[in-house]
Coordinates of C-alpha atoms and ligand atoms in Angstrom, one line a residue:
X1101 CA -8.3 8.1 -6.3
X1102 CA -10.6 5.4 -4.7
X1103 CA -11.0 5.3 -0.5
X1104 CA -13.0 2.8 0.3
X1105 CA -12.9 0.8 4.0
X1106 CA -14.9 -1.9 5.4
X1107 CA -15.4 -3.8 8.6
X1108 CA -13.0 -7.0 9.2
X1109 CA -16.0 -9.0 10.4
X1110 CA -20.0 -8.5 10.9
X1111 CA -19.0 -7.7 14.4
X1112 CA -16.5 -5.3 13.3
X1113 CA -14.0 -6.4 16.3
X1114 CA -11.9 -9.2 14.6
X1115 CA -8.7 -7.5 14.9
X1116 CA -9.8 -5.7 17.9
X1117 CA -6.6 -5.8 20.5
X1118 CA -9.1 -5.8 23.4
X1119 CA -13.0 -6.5 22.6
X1120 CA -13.6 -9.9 21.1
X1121 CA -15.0 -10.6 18.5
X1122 CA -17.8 -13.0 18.3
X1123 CA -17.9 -14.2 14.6
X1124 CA -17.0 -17.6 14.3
X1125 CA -13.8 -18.0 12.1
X1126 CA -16.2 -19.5 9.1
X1127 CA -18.3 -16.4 9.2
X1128 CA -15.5 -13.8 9.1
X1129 CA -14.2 -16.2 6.0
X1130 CA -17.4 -15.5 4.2
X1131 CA -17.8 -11.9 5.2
X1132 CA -14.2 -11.4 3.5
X1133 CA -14.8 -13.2 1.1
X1134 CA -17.9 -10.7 -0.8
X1135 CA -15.4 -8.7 -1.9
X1136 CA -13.7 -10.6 -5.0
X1137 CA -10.1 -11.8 -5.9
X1138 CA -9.8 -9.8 -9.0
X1139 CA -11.4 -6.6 -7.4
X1140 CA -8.8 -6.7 -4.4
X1141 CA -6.1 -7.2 -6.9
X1142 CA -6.4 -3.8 -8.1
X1143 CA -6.6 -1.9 -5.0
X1144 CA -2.8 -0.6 -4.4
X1145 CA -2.6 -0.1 -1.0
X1146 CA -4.4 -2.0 2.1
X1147 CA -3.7 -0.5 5.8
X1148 CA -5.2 -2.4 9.1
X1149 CA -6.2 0.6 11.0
X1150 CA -7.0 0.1 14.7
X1151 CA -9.3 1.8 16.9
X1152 CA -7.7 5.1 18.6
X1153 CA -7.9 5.1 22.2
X1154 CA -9.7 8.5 23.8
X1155 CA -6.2 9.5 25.5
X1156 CA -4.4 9.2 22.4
X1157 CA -6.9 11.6 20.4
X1158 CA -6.7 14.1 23.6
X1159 CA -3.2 14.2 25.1
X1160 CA -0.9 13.1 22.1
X1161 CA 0.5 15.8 19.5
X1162 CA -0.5 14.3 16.1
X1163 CA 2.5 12.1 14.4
X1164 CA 3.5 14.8 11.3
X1165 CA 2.4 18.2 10.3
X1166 CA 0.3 17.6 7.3
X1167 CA 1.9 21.3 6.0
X1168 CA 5.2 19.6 6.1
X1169 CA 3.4 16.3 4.6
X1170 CA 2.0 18.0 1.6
X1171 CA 5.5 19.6 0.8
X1172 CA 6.8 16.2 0.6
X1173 CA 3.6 15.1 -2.2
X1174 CA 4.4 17.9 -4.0
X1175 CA 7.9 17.6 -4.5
X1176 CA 7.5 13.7 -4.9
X1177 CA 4.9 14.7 -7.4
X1178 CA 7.4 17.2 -9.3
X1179 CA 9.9 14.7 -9.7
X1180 CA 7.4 12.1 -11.3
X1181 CA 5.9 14.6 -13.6
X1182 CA 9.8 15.6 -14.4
X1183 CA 10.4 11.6 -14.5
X1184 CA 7.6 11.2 -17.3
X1185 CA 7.9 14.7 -19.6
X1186 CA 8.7 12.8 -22.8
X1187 CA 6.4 10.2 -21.7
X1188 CA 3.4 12.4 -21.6
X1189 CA 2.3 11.6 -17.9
X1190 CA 2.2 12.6 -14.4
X1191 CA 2.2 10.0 -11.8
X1192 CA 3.9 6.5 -11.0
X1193 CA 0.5 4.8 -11.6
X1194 CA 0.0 5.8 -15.1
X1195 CA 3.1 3.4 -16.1
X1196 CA 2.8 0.6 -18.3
X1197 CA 4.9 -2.6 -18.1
X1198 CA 7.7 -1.0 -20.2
X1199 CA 8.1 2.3 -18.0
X1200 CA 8.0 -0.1 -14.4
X1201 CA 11.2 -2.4 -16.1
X1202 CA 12.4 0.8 -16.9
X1203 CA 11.9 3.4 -14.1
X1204 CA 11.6 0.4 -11.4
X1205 CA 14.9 -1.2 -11.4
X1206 CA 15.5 -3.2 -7.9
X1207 CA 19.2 -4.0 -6.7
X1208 CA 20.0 -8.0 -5.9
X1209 CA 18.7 -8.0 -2.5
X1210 CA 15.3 -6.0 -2.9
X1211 CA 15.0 -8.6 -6.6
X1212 CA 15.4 -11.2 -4.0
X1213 CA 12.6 -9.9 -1.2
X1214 CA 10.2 -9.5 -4.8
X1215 CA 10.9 -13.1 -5.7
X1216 CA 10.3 -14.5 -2.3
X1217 CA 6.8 -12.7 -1.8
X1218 CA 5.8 -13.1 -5.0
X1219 CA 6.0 -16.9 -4.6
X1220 CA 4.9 -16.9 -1.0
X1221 CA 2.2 -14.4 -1.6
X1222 CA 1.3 -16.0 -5.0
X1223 CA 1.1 -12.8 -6.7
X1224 CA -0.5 -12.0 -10.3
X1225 CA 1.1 -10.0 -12.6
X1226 CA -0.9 -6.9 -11.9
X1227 CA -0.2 -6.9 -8.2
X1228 CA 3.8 -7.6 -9.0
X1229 CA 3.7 -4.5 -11.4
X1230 CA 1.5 -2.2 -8.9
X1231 CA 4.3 -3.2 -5.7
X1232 CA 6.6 -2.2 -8.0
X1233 CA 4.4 1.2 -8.9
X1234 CA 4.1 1.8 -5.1
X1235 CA 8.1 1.1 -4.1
X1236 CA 8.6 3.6 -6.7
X1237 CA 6.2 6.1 -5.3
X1238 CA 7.8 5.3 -1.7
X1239 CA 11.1 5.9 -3.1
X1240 CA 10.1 9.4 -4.4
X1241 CA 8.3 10.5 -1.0
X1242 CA 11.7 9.7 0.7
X1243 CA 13.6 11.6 -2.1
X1244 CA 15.9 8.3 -3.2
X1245 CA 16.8 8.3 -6.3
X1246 CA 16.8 4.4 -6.6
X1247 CA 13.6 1.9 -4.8
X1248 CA 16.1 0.5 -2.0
X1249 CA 14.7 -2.5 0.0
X1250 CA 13.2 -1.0 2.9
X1251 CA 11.1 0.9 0.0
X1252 CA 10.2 -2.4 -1.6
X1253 CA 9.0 -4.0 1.8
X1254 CA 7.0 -1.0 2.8
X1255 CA 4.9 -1.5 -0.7
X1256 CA 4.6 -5.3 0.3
X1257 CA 3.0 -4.5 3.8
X1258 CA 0.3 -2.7 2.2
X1259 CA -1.0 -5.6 0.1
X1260 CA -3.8 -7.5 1.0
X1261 CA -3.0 -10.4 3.2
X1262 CA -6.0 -11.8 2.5
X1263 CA -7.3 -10.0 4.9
X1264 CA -8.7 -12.5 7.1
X1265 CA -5.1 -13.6 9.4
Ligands
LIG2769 ZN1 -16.7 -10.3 14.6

């Protein structure tokens, strides 16, 4: 799996919720834009993360036990390998366009929240098939059996949103 994170801005505080940033907006524009189109367009999932504060890092218990986490991987990982036996492969992300129409079947309202973003977004193809590739992953961390909207949404937050807002 590729991590990779960068800065929102040369300053670093564009989306700071207290220092400002002091990029003008042209600057952040071009600083976004070094990374290309069709590079972003394969990344799967994009997350904003904000700066901790010192009292959360020191007072707060942390959010969920990553033994208790890990359970959840593996068993979302067992029923994707199960999912795939005949297919010869592990994971969600090794599908090809037959095994997404085939494994990631949406009901009318989550079709209808894929059609919408995909028009307002302006999504490729390969980002429409890897939201679909991540509802289904989202779906198996939750243990559904079917990608239900909420699923569906959660994989649209993570997409790039152009990253300069
Ligand atoms: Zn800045």
């Amino acid at each position: 799996m590729l991590v990779s994170a960068m800065n929102p801005c040369p300053c670093g505080f564009h989306t700071h919720p207290r220092t400002e940033c002091t990029c003008s907006p042209a600057i952040v524009a071009r600083y976004q834009k070094r990374i290309s189109g069709p590079l972003l367009d394969r990344v799967d999932v994009f997350v904003e993360v904000p700066p901790v504060e010192y009292e959360k890092l020191v007072d707060e218990e942390p959010a969920e036990d990553s033994s208790l986490l890990r359970k959840r991987v593996e068993l979302a990982k067992d029923v994707q390998s199960d999912r795939f036996k005949e297919l010869g492969f592990l994971c969600n992300s090794e599908m090809g366009p037959a095994e997404v129409w085939k494994f990631c079947q949406l009901d009318d309202t989550a079709k209808a929240l894929l059609q919408a973003a995909t028009q307002r977004l302006n999504l490729s193809a390969r980002a429409f098939h890897r939201i679909l590739k991540v509802s289904r992953t989202i779906a198996d961390l939750a243990g559904a059996g079917e990608i239900a909207v909420a699923h569906l949404a959660e994989a649209l937050q993570y997409r790039s949103r152009g990253l300069a807002r």
